[in-house]
Short mmCIF file of C-alpha atoms in Angstrom, two decimals:
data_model
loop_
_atom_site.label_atom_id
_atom_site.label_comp_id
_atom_site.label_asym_id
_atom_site.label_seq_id
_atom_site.Cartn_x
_atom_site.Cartn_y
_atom_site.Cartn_z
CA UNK A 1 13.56 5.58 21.21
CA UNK A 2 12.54 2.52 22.42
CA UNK A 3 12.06 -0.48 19.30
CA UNK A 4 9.99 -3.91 19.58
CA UNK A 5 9.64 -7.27 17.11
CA UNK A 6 7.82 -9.97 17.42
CA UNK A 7 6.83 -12.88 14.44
CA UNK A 8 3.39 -14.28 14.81
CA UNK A 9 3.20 -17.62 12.75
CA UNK A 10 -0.02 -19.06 10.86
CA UNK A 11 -0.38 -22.38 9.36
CA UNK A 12 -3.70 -22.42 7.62
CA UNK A 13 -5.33 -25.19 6.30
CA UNK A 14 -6.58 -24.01 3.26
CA UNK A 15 -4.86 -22.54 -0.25
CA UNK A 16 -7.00 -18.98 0.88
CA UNK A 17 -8.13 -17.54 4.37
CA UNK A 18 -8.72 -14.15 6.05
CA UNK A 19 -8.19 -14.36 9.77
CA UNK A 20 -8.81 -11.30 12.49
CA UNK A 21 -4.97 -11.14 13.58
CA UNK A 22 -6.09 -7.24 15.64
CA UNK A 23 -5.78 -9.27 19.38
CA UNK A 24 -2.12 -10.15 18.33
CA UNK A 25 -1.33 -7.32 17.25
CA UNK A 26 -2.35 -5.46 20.59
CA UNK A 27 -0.81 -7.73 22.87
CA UNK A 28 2.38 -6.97 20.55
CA UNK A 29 1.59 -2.96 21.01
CA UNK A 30 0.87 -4.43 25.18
CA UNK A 31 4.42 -6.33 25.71
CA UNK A 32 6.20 -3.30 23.52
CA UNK A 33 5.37 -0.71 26.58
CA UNK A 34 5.04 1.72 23.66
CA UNK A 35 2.55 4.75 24.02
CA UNK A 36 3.73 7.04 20.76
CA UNK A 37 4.98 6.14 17.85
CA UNK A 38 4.67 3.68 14.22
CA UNK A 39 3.42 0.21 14.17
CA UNK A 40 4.42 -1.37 11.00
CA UNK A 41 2.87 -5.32 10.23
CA UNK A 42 3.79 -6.88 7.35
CA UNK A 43 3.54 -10.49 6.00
CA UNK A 44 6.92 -11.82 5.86
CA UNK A 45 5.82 -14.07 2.74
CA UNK A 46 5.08 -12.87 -0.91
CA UNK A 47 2.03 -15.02 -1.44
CA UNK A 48 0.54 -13.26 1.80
CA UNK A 49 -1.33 -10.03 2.59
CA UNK A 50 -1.82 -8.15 6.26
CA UNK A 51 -4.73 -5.64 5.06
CA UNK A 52 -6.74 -3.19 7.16
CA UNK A 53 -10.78 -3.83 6.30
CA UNK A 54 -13.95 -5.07 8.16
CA UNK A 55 -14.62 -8.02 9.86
CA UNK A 56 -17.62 -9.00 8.06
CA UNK A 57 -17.74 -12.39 6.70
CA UNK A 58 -19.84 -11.46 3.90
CA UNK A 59 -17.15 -8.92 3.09
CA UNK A 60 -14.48 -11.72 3.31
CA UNK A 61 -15.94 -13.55 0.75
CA UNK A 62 -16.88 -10.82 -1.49
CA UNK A 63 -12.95 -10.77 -1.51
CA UNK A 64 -12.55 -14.15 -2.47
CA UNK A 65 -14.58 -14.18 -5.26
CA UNK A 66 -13.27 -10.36 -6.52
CA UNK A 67 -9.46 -11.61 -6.12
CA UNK A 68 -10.41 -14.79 -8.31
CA UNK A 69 -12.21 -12.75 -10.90
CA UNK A 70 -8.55 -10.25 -11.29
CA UNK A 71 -6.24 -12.83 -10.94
CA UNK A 72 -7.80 -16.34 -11.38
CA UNK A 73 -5.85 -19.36 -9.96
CA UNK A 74 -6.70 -21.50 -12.59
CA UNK A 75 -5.64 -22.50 -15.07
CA UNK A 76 -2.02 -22.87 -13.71
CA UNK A 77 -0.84 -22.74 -17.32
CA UNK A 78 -1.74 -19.30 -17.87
CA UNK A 79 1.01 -17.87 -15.46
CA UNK A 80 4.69 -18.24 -16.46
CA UNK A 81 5.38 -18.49 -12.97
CA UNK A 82 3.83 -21.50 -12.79
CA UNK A 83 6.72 -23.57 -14.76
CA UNK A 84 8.39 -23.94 -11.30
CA UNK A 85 5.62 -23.20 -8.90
CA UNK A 86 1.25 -23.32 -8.63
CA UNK A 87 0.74 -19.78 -7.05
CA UNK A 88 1.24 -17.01 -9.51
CA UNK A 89 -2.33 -16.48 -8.61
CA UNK A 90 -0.95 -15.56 -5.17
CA UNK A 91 1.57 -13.19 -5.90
CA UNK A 92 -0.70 -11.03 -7.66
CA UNK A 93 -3.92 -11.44 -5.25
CA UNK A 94 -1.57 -10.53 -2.61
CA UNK A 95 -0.46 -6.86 -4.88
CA UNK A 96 -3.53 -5.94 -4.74
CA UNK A 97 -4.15 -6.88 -1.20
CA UNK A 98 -0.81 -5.32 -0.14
CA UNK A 99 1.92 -6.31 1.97
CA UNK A 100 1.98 -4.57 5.17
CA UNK A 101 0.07 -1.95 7.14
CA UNK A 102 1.65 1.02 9.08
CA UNK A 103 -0.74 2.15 12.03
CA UNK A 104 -0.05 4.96 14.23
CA UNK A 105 0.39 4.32 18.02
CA UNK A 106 -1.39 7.02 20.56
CA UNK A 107 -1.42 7.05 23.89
CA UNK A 108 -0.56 3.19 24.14
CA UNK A 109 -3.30 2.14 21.69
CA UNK A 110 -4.11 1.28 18.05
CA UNK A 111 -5.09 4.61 16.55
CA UNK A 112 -7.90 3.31 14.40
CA UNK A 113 -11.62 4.57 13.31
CA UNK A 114 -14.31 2.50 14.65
CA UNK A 115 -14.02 -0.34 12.37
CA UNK A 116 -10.41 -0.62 11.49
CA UNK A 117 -9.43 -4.12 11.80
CA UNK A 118 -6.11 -6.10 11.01
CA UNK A 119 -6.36 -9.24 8.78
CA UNK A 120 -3.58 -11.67 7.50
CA UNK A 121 -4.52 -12.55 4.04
CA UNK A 122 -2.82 -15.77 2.94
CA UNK A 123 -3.29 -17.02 -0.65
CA UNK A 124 -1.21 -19.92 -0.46
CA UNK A 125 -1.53 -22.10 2.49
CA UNK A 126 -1.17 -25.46 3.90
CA UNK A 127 2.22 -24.37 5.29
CA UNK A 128 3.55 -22.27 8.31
CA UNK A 129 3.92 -18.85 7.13
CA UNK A 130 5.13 -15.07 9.27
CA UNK A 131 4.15 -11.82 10.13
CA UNK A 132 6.25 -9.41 11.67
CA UNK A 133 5.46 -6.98 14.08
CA UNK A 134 7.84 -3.78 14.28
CA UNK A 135 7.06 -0.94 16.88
CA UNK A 136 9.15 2.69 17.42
CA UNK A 137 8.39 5.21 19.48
CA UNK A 138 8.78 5.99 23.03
CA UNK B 1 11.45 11.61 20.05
CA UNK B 2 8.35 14.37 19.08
CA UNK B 3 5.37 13.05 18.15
CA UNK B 4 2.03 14.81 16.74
CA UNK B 5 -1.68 13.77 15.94
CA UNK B 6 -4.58 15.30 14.38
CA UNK B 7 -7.73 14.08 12.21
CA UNK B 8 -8.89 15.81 9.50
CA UNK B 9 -12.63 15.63 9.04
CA UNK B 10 -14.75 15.87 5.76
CA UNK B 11 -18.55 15.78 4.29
CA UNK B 12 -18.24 14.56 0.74
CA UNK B 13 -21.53 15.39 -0.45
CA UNK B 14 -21.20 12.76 -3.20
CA UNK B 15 -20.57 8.99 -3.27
CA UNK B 16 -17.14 9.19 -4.51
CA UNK B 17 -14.97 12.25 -4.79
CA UNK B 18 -10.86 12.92 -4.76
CA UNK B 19 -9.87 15.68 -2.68
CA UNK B 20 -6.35 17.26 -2.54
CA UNK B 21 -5.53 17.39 1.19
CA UNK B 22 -1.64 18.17 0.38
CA UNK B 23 -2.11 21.49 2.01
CA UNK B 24 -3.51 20.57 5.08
CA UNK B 25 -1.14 17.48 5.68
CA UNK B 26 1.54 20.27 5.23
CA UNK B 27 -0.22 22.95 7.94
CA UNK B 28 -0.26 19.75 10.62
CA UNK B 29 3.57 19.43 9.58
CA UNK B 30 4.51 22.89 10.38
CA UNK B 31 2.14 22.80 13.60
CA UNK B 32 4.12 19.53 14.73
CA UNK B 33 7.71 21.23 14.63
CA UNK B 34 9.13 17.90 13.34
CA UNK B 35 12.35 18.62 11.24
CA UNK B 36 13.03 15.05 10.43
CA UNK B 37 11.20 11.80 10.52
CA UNK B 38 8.14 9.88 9.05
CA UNK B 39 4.62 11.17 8.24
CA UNK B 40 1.85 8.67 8.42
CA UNK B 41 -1.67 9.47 6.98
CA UNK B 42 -4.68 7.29 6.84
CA UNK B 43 -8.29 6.94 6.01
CA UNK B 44 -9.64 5.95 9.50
CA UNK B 45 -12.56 4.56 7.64
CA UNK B 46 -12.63 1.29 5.53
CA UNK B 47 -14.68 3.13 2.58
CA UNK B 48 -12.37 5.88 1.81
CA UNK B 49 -8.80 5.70 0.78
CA UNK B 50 -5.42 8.31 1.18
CA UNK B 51 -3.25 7.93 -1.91
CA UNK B 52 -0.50 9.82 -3.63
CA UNK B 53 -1.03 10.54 -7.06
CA UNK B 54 -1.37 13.70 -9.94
CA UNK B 55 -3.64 16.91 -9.08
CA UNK B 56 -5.45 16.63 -12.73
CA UNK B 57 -9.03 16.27 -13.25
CA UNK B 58 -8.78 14.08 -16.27
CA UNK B 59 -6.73 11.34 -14.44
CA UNK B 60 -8.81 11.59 -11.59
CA UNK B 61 -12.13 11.24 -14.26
CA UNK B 62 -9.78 7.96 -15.28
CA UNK B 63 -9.88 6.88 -11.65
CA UNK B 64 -13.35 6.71 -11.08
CA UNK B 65 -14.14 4.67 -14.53
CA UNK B 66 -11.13 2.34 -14.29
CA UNK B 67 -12.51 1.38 -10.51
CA UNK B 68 -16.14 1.37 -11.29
CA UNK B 69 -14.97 -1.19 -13.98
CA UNK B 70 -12.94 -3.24 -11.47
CA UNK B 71 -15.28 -2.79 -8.62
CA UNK B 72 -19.00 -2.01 -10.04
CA UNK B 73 -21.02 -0.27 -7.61
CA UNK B 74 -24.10 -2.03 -8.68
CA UNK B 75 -26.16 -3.66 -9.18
CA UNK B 76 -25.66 -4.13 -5.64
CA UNK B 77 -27.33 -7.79 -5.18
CA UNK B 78 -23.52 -8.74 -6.72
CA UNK B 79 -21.85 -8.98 -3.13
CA UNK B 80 -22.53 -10.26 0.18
CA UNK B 81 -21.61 -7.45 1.87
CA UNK B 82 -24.44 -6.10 0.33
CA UNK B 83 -27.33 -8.17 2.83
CA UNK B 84 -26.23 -5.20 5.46
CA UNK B 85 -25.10 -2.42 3.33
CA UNK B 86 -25.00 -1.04 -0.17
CA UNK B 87 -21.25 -0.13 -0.28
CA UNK B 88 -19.42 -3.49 -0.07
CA UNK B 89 -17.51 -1.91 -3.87
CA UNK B 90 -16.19 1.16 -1.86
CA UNK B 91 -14.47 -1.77 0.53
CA UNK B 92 -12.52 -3.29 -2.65
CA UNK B 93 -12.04 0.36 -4.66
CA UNK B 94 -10.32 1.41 -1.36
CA UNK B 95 -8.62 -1.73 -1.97
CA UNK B 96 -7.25 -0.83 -4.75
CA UNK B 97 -6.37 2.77 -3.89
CA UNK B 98 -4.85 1.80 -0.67
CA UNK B 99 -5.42 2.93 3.04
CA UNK B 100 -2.36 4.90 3.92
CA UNK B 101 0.81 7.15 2.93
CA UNK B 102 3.72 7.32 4.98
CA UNK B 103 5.74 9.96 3.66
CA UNK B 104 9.38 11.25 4.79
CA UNK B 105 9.79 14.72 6.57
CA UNK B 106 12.90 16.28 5.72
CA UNK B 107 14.35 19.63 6.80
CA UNK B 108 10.65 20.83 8.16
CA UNK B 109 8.92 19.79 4.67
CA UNK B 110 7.29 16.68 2.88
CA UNK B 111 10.08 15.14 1.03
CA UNK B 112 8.03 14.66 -2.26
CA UNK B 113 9.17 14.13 -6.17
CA UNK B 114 7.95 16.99 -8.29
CA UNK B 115 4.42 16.19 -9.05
CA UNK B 116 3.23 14.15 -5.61
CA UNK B 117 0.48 15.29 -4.22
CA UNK B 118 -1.70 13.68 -1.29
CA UNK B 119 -5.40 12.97 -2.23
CA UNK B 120 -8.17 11.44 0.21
CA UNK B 121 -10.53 9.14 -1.92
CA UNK B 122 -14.49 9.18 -0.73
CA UNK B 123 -15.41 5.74 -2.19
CA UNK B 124 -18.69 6.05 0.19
CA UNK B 125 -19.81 9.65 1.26
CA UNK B 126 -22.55 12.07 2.36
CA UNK B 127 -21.74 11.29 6.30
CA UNK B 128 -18.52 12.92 8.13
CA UNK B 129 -15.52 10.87 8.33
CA UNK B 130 -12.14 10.99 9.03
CA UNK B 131 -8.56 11.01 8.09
CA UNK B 132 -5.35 10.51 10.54
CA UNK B 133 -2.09 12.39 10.34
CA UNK B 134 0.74 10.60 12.77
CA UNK B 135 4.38 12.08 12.89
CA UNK B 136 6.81 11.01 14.43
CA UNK B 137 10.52 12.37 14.58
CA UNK B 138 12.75 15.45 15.96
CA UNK C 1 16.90 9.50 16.99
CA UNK C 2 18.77 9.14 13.93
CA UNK C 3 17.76 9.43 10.38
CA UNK C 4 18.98 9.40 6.92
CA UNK C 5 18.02 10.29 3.67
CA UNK C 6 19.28 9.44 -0.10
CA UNK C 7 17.76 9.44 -3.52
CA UNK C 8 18.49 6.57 -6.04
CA UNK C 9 17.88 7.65 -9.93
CA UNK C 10 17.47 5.49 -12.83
CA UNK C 11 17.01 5.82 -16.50
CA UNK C 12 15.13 2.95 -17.94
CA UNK C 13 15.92 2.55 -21.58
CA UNK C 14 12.26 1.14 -22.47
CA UNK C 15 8.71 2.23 -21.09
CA UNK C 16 8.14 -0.35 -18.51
CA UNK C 17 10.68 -2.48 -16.09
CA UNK C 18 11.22 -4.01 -12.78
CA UNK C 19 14.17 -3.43 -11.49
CA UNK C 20 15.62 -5.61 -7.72
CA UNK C 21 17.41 -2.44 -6.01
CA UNK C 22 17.24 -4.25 -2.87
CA UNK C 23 21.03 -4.39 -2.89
CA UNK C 24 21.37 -0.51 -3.17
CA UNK C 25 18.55 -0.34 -0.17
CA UNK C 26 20.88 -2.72 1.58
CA UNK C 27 23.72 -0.11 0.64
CA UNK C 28 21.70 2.91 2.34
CA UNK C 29 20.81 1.16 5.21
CA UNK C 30 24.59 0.06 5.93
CA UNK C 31 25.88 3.90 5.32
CA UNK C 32 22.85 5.17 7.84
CA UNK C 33 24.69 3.22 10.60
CA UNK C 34 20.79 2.99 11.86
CA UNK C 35 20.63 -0.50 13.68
CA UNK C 36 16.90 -0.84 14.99
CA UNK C 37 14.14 1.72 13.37
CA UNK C 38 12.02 2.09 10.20
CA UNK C 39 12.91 2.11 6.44
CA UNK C 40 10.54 3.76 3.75
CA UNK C 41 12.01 3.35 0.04
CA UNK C 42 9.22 5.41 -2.08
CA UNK C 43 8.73 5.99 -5.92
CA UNK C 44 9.42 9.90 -5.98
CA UNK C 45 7.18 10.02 -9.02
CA UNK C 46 3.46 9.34 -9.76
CA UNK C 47 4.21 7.07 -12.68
CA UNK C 48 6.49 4.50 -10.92
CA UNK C 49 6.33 1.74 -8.10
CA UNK C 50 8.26 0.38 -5.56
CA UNK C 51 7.20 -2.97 -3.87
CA UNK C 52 8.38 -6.00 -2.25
CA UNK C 53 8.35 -9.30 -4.37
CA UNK C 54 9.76 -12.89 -6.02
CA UNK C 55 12.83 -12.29 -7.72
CA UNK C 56 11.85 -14.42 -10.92
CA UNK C 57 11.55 -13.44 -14.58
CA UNK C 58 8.35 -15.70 -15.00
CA UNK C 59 7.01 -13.29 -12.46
CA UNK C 60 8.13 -10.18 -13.53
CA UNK C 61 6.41 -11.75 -16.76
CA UNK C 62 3.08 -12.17 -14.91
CA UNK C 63 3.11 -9.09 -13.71
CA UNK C 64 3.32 -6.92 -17.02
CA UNK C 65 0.92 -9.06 -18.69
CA UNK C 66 -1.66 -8.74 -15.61
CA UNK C 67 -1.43 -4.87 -15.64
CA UNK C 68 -1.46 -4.68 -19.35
CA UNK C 69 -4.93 -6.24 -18.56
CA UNK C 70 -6.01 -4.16 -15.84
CA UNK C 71 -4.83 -0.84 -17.31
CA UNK C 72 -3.97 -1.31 -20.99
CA UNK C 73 -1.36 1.28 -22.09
CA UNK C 74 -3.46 1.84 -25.55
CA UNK C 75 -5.70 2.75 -27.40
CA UNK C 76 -4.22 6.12 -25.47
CA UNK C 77 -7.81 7.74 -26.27
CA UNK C 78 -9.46 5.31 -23.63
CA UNK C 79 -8.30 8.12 -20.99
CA UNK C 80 -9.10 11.64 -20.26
CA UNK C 81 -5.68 11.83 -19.01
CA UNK C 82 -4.22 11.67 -22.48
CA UNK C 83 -5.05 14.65 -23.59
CA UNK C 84 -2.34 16.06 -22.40
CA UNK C 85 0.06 13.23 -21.89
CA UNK C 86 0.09 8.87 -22.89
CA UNK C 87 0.81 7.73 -19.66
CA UNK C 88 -2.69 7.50 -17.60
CA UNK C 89 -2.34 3.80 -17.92
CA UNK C 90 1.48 3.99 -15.91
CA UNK C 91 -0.80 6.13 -13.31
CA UNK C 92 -3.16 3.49 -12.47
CA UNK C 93 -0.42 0.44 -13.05
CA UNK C 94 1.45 2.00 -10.57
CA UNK C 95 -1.56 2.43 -8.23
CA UNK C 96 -2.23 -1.22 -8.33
CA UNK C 97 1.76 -2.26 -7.77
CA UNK C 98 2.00 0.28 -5.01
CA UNK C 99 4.15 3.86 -4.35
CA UNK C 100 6.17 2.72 -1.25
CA UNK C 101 7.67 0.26 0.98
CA UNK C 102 8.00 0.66 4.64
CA UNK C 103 10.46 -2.42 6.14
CA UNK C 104 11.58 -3.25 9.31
CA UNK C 105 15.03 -2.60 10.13
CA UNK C 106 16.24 -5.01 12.98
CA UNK C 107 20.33 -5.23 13.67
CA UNK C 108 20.86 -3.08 11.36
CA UNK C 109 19.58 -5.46 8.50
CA UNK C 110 16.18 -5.29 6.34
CA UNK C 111 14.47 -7.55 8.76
CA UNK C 112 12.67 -9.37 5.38
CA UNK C 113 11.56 -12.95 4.81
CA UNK C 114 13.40 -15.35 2.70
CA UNK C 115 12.05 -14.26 -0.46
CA UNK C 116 11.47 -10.60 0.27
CA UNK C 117 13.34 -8.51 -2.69
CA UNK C 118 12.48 -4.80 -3.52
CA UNK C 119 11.52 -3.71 -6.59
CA UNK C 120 11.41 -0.45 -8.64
CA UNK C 121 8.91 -0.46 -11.10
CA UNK C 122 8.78 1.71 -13.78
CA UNK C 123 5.36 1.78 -15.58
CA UNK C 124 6.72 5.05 -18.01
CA UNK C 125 10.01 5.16 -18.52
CA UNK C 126 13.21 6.56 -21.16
CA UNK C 127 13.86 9.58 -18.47
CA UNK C 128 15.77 10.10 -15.55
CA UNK C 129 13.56 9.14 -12.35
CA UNK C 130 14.27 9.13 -8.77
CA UNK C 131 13.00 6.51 -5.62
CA UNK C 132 13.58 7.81 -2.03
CA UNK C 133 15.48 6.16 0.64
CA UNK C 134 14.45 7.43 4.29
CA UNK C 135 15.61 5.59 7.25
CA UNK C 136 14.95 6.87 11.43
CA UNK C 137 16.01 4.85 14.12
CA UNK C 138 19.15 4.03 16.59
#
């Protein structure tokens, strides 16, 4: 069994961002020499999401605006959380996001259907942040 | 290290619809040979969701009104998404459902608590798509 | 390939609690000898959750108030489920919070972020439940 890990590291600008991370995550699956086996991505932060969806920016922001409307981020007093910290908001937009994605590895590829894409979902930016790639197989 | 890969196809001839697919996630177990390791099953398609949850028609009636009152279907002029398409809800329901279960194999058989059963949720039907089944193991 | 298997039970004395068992994970993962592979923790039952999150009471806080929102436990008529049971609101809580956990394991540690803790949440308790531990690897 061979086993690789790599962290990719994001600093976005902005409290809330979906970014394409499906490139990275290749050249991981590339550098791993892995043809068969589990890829497992998860955001190493728990105010972050890595989701599987479209790349449609219409889509993206039909996100934003859905996440706001089950979990607003204002105001900051309505989350007990939020004696200490801002981003209550963030752990609970990122629950429903989910933390990690397990993808199956074939024949040295991603094994996804034609629009299977890999985002990183952060909720609470403006600082450097991880993902971690894991691979097993052979 | 074995590993084994098949899609399972399906025609929903509805919108939405749960389908209990436990039995043929177990069939590709026993065709795989795989005594011990992880099962991986996913909805290849961003509409459509693989879950674990209860085989009983009333919960699954609960299902479909709790996420047509997180994620209204219409009307559809309420998402971006919808410029393109008419299914930008089925994107968030799935959401909420979730994309994948990765399940332990143990001794030859899914390694399940009493009442777990593995559904595949058509959040956008009436055209064929597909589910994965990955294992990996010995 | 190696792999191990355990079962951790609990008997929650009210109907809903999160519980950190990341310590008893820890525990597994240390008696599997496994030093570089995969680690799925699962809820075994339909009515439970196990996740990765903060390790704050505020939080924890947050959390029951927002799914008391999404999913309110009563009136019990509100779901078709009831009929035969009270719990289709601990069906979809748990649906939102999530059934599993799949985490890297790298030097034979959980290869987690800082604040990375896992949780079993128990949307339906006062009985003797079970989460599965399931570990492959080298």
């Amino acid at each position: 069994m061979k086993s690789y890990r790599k962290e990719l590291w994001f600093e976005i600008k902005k409290r809330r961002k979906i970014v394409n991370i499906t490139s990275q995550v290749e050249e991981c699956l590339r550098e791993s020499g892995i043809k068969e086996g589990l890829l497992l991505c998860n955001a190493m932060h728990i105010t972050a999401s890595v989701f599987i969806n479209d790349d449609e920016p219409g889509l993206h922001q039909d996100f934003e605006n859905w996440l706001e409307q089950l979990a607003p981020e204002k105001p900051y007093s309505r989350y007990r959380h939020n004696g200490c910290e801002d981003n209550a908001d963030a752990h609970l937009k990122r629950t429903i996001m989910g933390r990690e994605v397990v993808a199956a590895v074939t024949a040295g590829k991603l094994d996804f259907g034609p629009w299977e894409k890999i985002f990183y979902g952060e909720m609470d930016g403006k600082r450097r942040k991880r993902v971690l790639v894991k691979i097993i197989g052979e």
